[in-house]
Amino acid sequence: MIAQSDTETDAKYSDNFSVNTLTNKTSETLKSSATPLARNHWAQKHHYPTDKYNPNNIIETRVAKTNIAQTHMQQISIDCQSASLAVEAAVAIVINGIHYAVLMASPHQLEYLAVGFLFSEGLIQHSHELLDWEVTQLNDIENYQQFTQDSFMQDSFIKDSTNESLEFAQSLSSLQDYDIYVVELVLNQRCHQRIQAQRRQLAGRTGCGMCGITGLTQALPDLSIYRQNRQKADTPSLDCLLAIRQQVDTMQHTHQLTGAVHAAATMYNQQLYLFEDVGRHNALDKLIGWQLRNKVEISCVLMTSRLSIELVQKSIRGRIPWLVGMSAPTSTAVRVAERYGLGLAGFLRDNRVTYYSNYLDL
């Protein structure tokens, strides 16, 4: 049995391209990780010096003569620098030998990701239904060939392709561009029929929590059995939320390094547990997987992203009382949260938060 490390990655929430503010300790920690979360890449940064930047000048150069534009261009500074980029890996989920889905995710805490994903899909209800798991990285042509042959044959059976050999050779050569991990899971017999009935037909992209779902009832399920008692979900205070936000800001190292990952965080026993991923829905799945594996109850989850419908659905299934985002929710997310008793808040900033459901009556 091979499990991923439980060490939570840390970061300061920042959209800055430069990584000069990052400490050497953080950089060394990420570089020494068995599964790197970031890699360096040479990039060219074009920018105006702060004391010379004038938006009006930029507008003028669009309509001015060539010599004026050339003079203005001389003010632009160009720096070659090493940029840290978040690793985005293909994570193949194989359940009882069935190639179920491919997620684009950060290659960290993959056991939690897999458990949370299965729970969010409705394939498991409890963590004990997962009997065994193994995480493998595909890093040579022999691994690619063995794994993709099995996967390709299953897909070919569905599509009834007539050019199987040619397609397989072409797909094999393209895999060299990707970081690839395989998470093989063994579930009990009771879950097996659910797997066959609900198998996805497409890969799950980084920014999409519903890719591959073809039926409306699968994408927009009835979650009545997860309905929560509104009276039991105490509204978290602004001070409490700002305190959590401050801890997230100081602990989200991968985002500080790359500016390209989301986080899902919660407080449990006065300790912050933080889970990062290039996909916001993956980050929440990791948190839910951690919650199931450790059999703990939590009262509030903070997301560093907008609150879209798939995050609300996952939270309702996980019986999470409150979901709070640093950005806005969608109108559909609010309607569904209200229907099933999920507390929803957004725009958690330096001194404010906006409650959209389950808020106190004034």
CSV table of N, CA, C and O in Angstrom, one decimal, residues 176-250:
chain,number,residue,atom,x,y,z
A,176,GLN,N,4.6,11.7,-23.1
A,176,GLN,CA,5.8,12.2,-22.5
A,176,GLN,C,5.7,13.7,-22.1
A,176,GLN,O,6.6,14.1,-21.3
A,177,ASP,N,4.7,14.4,-22.5
A,177,ASP,CA,4.5,15.8,-22.1
A,177,ASP,C,3.9,15.9,-20.7
A,177,ASP,O,3.9,17.1,-20.2
A,178,TYR,N,3.5,14.8,-20.1
A,178,TYR,CA,2.7,14.9,-18.9
A,178,TYR,C,3.4,14.3,-17.7
A,178,TYR,O,4.1,13.3,-17.8
A,179,ASP,N,3.0,14.8,-16.5
A,179,ASP,CA,3.3,14.0,-15.2
A,179,ASP,C,2.1,13.2,-15.0
A,179,ASP,O,0.9,13.7,-15.0
A,180,ILE,N,2.3,11.9,-14.8
A,180,ILE,CA,1.1,10.9,-14.8
A,180,ILE,C,1.2,10.1,-13.5
A,180,ILE,O,2.3,9.5,-13.2
A,181,TYR,N,0.1,10.0,-12.8
A,181,TYR,CA,0.0,9.2,-11.6
A,181,TYR,C,-1.2,8.3,-11.8
A,181,TYR,O,-2.2,8.7,-12.3
A,182,VAL,N,-1.1,7.1,-11.3
A,182,VAL,CA,-2.3,6.1,-11.3
A,182,VAL,C,-2.6,5.8,-9.8
A,182,VAL,O,-1.8,5.4,-9.1
A,183,VAL,N,-3.9,6.0,-9.5
A,183,VAL,CA,-4.4,5.7,-8.2
A,183,VAL,C,-5.3,4.5,-8.4
A,183,VAL,O,-6.4,4.6,-8.9
A,184,GLU,N,-4.8,3.3,-7.9
A,184,GLU,CA,-5.6,2.1,-8.0
A,184,GLU,C,-6.3,1.8,-6.7
A,184,GLU,O,-5.7,1.8,-5.6
A,185,LEU,N,-7.7,1.7,-6.8
A,185,LEU,CA,-8.5,1.6,-5.6
A,185,LEU,C,-9.2,0.3,-5.6
A,185,LEU,O,-9.7,-0.2,-6.7
A,186,VAL,N,-9.4,-0.3,-4.4
A,186,VAL,CA,-10.2,-1.5,-4.3
A,186,VAL,C,-11.4,-1.2,-3.4
A,186,VAL,O,-11.2,-0.9,-2.2
A,187,LEU,N,-12.6,-1.3,-3.9
A,187,LEU,CA,-13.8,-1.0,-3.1
A,187,LEU,C,-14.5,-2.3,-2.9
A,187,LEU,O,-14.3,-3.3,-3.6
A,188,ASN,N,-15.4,-2.3,-1.8
A,188,ASN,CA,-16.1,-3.6,-1.5
A,188,ASN,C,-17.1,-3.9,-2.6
A,188,ASN,O,-17.4,-3.0,-3.5
A,189,GLN,N,-17.7,-5.0,-2.6
A,189,GLN,CA,-18.6,-5.5,-3.7
A,189,GLN,C,-19.8,-4.7,-3.8
A,189,GLN,O,-20.3,-4.5,-4.9
A,190,ARG,N,-20.3,-4.1,-2.7
A,190,ARG,CA,-21.5,-3.3,-2.7
A,190,ARG,C,-21.4,-2.1,-3.6
A,190,ARG,O,-22.3,-1.6,-4.2
A,191,CYS,N,-20.1,-1.6,-3.7
A,191,CYS,CA,-19.9,-0.4,-4.5
A,191,CYS,C,-19.7,-0.6,-6.0
A,191,CYS,O,-19.7,0.3,-6.8
A,192,HIS,N,-19.5,-1.9,-6.3
A,192,HIS,CA,-19.0,-2.2,-7.7
A,192,HIS,C,-20.1,-1.8,-8.7
A,192,HIS,O,-19.7,-1.3,-9.8
A,193,GLN,N,-21.4,-2.1,-8.5
A,193,GLN,CA,-22.4,-1.8,-9.5
A,193,GLN,C,-22.5,-0.3,-9.7
A,193,GLN,O,-22.8,0.2,-10.8
A,194,ARG,N,-22.3,0.5,-8.6
A,194,ARG,CA,-22.3,2.0,-8.8
A,194,ARG,C,-21.2,2.4,-9.7
A,194,ARG,O,-21.4,3.4,-10.5
A,195,ILE,N,-20.1,1.8,-9.6
A,195,ILE,CA,-19.0,2.2,-10.5
A,195,ILE,C,-19.3,2.0,-12.0
A,195,ILE,O,-19.1,2.8,-12.8
A,196,GLN,N,-19.8,0.8,-12.3
A,196,GLN,CA,-20.2,0.5,-13.7
A,196,GLN,C,-21.3,1.4,-14.2
A,196,GLN,O,-21.3,1.7,-15.4
A,197,ALA,N,-22.2,1.8,-13.4
A,197,ALA,CA,-23.4,2.6,-13.8
A,197,ALA,C,-23.0,4.0,-14.0
A,197,ALA,O,-23.6,4.7,-14.8
A,198,GLN,N,-21.9,4.5,-13.3
A,198,GLN,CA,-21.7,5.9,-13.3
A,198,GLN,C,-20.3,6.2,-13.8
A,198,GLN,O,-19.8,7.3,-13.6
A,199,ARG,N,-19.7,5.4,-14.6
A,199,ARG,CA,-18.4,5.6,-15.2
A,199,ARG,C,-18.4,6.8,-16.1
A,199,ARG,O,-19.2,6.9,-17.0
A,200,ARG,N,-17.4,7.7,-15.9
A,200,ARG,CA,-17.3,8.9,-16.7
A,200,ARG,C,-16.8,8.6,-18.1
A,200,ARG,O,-16.0,7.7,-18.2
A,201,GLN,N,-17.1,9.4,-19.1
A,201,GLN,CA,-16.6,9.2,-20.4
A,201,GLN,C,-15.6,10.2,-20.8
A,201,GLN,O,-15.0,10.1,-21.9
A,202,LEU,N,-15.2,11.2,-20.0
A,202,LEU,CA,-14.2,12.2,-20.4
A,202,LEU,C,-13.3,12.4,-19.2
A,202,LEU,O,-13.6,12.1,-18.1
A,203,ALA,N,-12.2,13.0,-19.5
A,203,ALA,CA,-11.2,13.4,-18.5
A,203,ALA,C,-11.8,14.6,-17.7
A,203,ALA,O,-12.6,15.4,-18.3
A,204,GLY,N,-11.5,14.8,-16.4
A,204,GLY,CA,-11.9,15.9,-15.6
A,204,GLY,C,-10.8,17.0,-15.7
A,204,GLY,O,-9.7,16.8,-15.2
A,205,ARG,N,-11.1,18.1,-16.4
A,205,ARG,CA,-10.1,19.2,-16.6
A,205,ARG,C,-9.9,19.9,-15.2
A,205,ARG,O,-10.7,19.8,-14.3
A,206,THR,N,-8.8,20.6,-15.2
A,206,THR,CA,-8.4,21.3,-13.9
A,206,THR,C,-9.5,22.2,-13.4
A,206,THR,O,-9.8,22.3,-12.2
A,207,GLY,N,-10.1,23.0,-14.3
A,207,GLY,CA,-11.1,24.0,-13.9
A,207,GLY,C,-12.5,23.5,-13.9
A,207,GLY,O,-13.4,24.3,-13.7
A,208,CYS,N,-12.8,22.2,-14.1
A,208,CYS,CA,-14.1,21.7,-14.2
A,208,CYS,C,-14.4,20.5,-13.3
A,208,CYS,O,-13.7,19.5,-13.4
A,209,GLY,N,-15.3,20.7,-12.4
A,209,GLY,CA,-15.6,19.6,-11.5
A,209,GLY,C,-16.7,18.6,-12.1
A,209,GLY,O,-17.0,17.6,-11.4
A,210,MET,N,-17.2,18.9,-13.3
A,210,MET,CA,-18.3,18.1,-13.8
A,210,MET,C,-18.0,17.5,-15.2
A,210,MET,O,-18.8,17.0,-15.8
A,211,CYS,N,-16.7,17.7,-15.6
A,211,CYS,CA,-16.4,17.1,-17.0
A,211,CYS,C,-16.6,15.6,-17.0
A,211,CYS,O,-16.3,14.9,-16.1
A,212,GLY,N,-17.2,15.2,-18.1
A,212,GLY,CA,-17.4,13.8,-18.3
A,212,GLY,C,-18.8,13.3,-17.8
A,212,GLY,O,-19.2,12.2,-18.1
A,213,ILE,N,-19.5,14.2,-17.1
A,213,ILE,CA,-20.9,13.8,-16.7
A,213,ILE,C,-21.9,14.1,-17.8
A,213,ILE,O,-22.0,15.2,-18.3
A,214,THR,N,-22.6,13.1,-18.3
A,214,THR,CA,-23.4,13.3,-19.5
A,214,THR,C,-24.9,13.4,-19.1
A,214,THR,O,-25.7,13.8,-19.9
A,215,GLY,N,-25.3,12.9,-18.0
A,215,GLY,CA,-26.7,12.9,-17.6
A,215,GLY,C,-27.1,14.1,-16.7
A,215,GLY,O,-26.3,14.4,-15.8
A,216,LEU,N,-28.2,14.7,-16.9
A,216,LEU,CA,-28.6,15.8,-16.0
A,216,LEU,C,-28.8,15.4,-14.6
A,216,LEU,O,-28.5,16.1,-13.7
A,217,THR,N,-29.4,14.2,-14.4
A,217,THR,CA,-29.6,13.7,-13.0
A,217,THR,C,-28.3,13.4,-12.3
A,217,THR,O,-28.2,13.5,-11.1
A,218,GLN,N,-27.3,13.1,-13.0
A,218,GLN,CA,-26.0,12.8,-12.4
A,218,GLN,C,-25.3,14.2,-12.1
A,218,GLN,O,-24.7,14.3,-11.1
A,219,ALA,N,-25.4,15.1,-13.0
A,219,ALA,CA,-24.8,16.4,-12.8
A,219,ALA,C,-25.5,17.3,-11.8
A,219,ALA,O,-24.9,18.1,-11.1
A,220,LEU,N,-26.9,17.1,-11.8
A,220,LEU,CA,-27.7,18.0,-10.9
A,220,LEU,C,-28.5,17.1,-10.0
A,220,LEU,O,-29.8,17.0,-10.1
A,221,PRO,N,-27.9,16.4,-9.0
A,221,PRO,CA,-28.6,15.3,-8.3
A,221,PRO,C,-29.5,15.9,-7.2
A,221,PRO,O,-29.4,17.0,-6.7
A,222,ASP,N,-30.5,15.1,-6.8
A,222,ASP,CA,-31.3,15.4,-5.6
A,222,ASP,C,-30.5,15.1,-4.3
A,222,ASP,O,-30.1,13.9,-4.1
A,223,LEU,N,-30.3,16.1,-3.5
A,223,LEU,CA,-29.4,15.9,-2.3
A,223,LEU,C,-30.3,16.0,-1.0
A,223,LEU,O,-29.7,16.3,0.0
A,224,SER,N,-31.5,15.6,-1.1
A,224,SER,CA,-32.4,15.8,0.0
A,224,SER,C,-32.0,15.0,1.2
A,224,SER,O,-32.2,15.4,2.4
A,225,ILE,N,-31.4,13.8,1.0
A,225,ILE,CA,-30.9,13.0,2.2
A,225,ILE,C,-29.8,13.6,2.9
A,225,ILE,O,-29.5,13.2,4.1
A,226,TYR,N,-29.2,14.7,2.3
A,226,TYR,CA,-28.1,15.4,3.0
A,226,TYR,C,-28.5,16.7,3.6
A,226,TYR,O,-27.7,17.5,4.1
A,227,ARG,N,-29.8,17.0,3.6
A,227,ARG,CA,-30.3,18.3,4.0
A,227,ARG,C,-30.0,18.5,5.5
A,227,ARG,O,-30.1,17.6,6.3
A,228,GLN,N,-29.5,19.7,5.8
A,228,GLN,CA,-29.0,20.0,7.1
A,228,GLN,C,-30.0,20.8,7.9
A,228,GLN,O,-30.8,21.6,7.3
A,229,ASN,N,-29.9,20.6,9.2
A,229,ASN,CA,-30.8,21.4,10.1
A,229,ASN,C,-30.2,22.8,10.3
A,229,ASN,O,-29.1,23.0,10.8
A,230,ARG,N,-30.9,23.8,9.8
A,230,ARG,CA,-30.3,25.2,9.8
A,230,ARG,C,-30.0,25.7,11.2
A,230,ARG,O,-29.1,26.4,11.5
A,231,GLN,N,-30.8,25.2,12.2
A,231,GLN,CA,-30.6,25.7,13.6
A,231,GLN,C,-29.3,25.2,14.2
A,231,GLN,O,-28.8,25.8,15.1
A,232,LYS,N,-28.7,24.1,13.7
A,232,LYS,CA,-27.5,23.5,14.2
A,232,LYS,C,-26.3,24.2,13.6
A,232,LYS,O,-25.2,24.0,14.2
A,233,ALA,N,-26.4,24.9,12.5
A,233,ALA,CA,-25.3,25.5,11.8
A,233,ALA,C,-25.1,26.9,12.3
A,233,ALA,O,-25.7,27.9,11.7
A,234,ASP,N,-24.4,27.1,13.4
A,234,ASP,CA,-24.1,28.5,13.9
A,234,ASP,C,-23.4,29.3,12.9
A,234,ASP,O,-22.4,28.8,12.3
A,235,THR,N,-23.8,30.5,12.7
A,235,THR,CA,-23.1,31.4,11.8
A,235,THR,C,-21.7,31.8,12.3
A,235,THR,O,-21.6,32.4,13.4
A,236,PRO,N,-20.7,31.5,11.5
A,236,PRO,CA,-19.3,31.9,12.0
A,236,PRO,C,-19.2,33.4,12.0
A,236,PRO,O,-19.6,34.1,11.1
A,237,SER,N,-18.6,34.0,13.0
A,237,SER,CA,-18.4,35.4,13.2
A,237,SER,C,-17.4,36.0,12.2
A,237,SER,O,-16.5,35.2,11.7
A,238,LEU,N,-17.5,37.2,11.9
A,238,LEU,CA,-16.5,37.9,11.1
A,238,LEU,C,-15.1,37.7,11.7
A,238,LEU,O,-14.1,37.4,10.9
A,239,ASP,N,-14.9,37.9,13.0
A,239,ASP,CA,-13.6,37.8,13.6
A,239,ASP,C,-13.0,36.4,13.4
A,239,ASP,O,-11.8,36.2,13.2
A,240,CYS,N,-13.9,35.4,13.6
A,240,CYS,CA,-13.4,34.0,13.4
A,240,CYS,C,-13.0,33.8,12.0
A,240,CYS,O,-11.9,33.2,11.8
A,241,LEU,N,-13.7,34.2,11.0
A,241,LEU,CA,-13.4,34.0,9.6
A,241,LEU,C,-12.1,34.7,9.2
A,241,LEU,O,-11.3,34.2,8.5
A,242,LEU,N,-12.0,36.0,9.7
A,242,LEU,CA,-10.8,36.7,9.4
A,242,LEU,C,-9.5,36.1,10.0
A,242,LEU,O,-8.4,36.1,9.4
A,243,ALA,N,-9.7,35.5,11.2
A,243,ALA,CA,-8.6,34.8,11.8
A,243,ALA,C,-8.1,33.6,11.0
A,243,ALA,O,-6.9,33.3,10.8
A,244,ILE,N,-9.1,32.8,10.5
A,244,ILE,CA,-8.8,31.7,9.6
A,244,ILE,C,-8.2,32.2,8.3
A,244,ILE,O,-7.2,31.6,7.9
A,245,ARG,N,-8.7,33.2,7.7
A,245,ARG,CA,-8.1,33.8,6.5
A,245,ARG,C,-6.7,34.2,6.7
A,245,ARG,O,-5.8,33.9,5.8
A,246,GLN,N,-6.4,34.8,7.8
A,246,GLN,CA,-5.0,35.2,8.1
A,246,GLN,C,-4.0,34.0,8.2
A,246,GLN,O,-2.9,34.0,7.6
A,247,GLN,N,-4.5,32.9,8.8
A,247,GLN,CA,-3.7,31.7,8.8
A,247,GLN,C,-3.5,31.1,7.5
A,247,GLN,O,-2.4,30.6,7.1
A,248,VAL,N,-4.5,31.1,6.7
A,248,VAL,CA,-4.4,30.5,5.3
A,248,VAL,C,-3.4,31.4,4.5
A,248,VAL,O,-2.6,30.8,3.8
A,249,ASP,N,-3.5,32.7,4.7
A,249,ASP,CA,-2.5,33.5,3.9
A,249,ASP,C,-1.1,33.2,4.3
A,249,ASP,O,-0.2,33.3,3.4
A,250,THR,N,-0.8,32.8,5.5
A,250,THR,CA,0.6,32.6,5.9
A,250,THR,C,1.0,31.1,5.7
A,250,THR,O,2.2,30.8,5.8
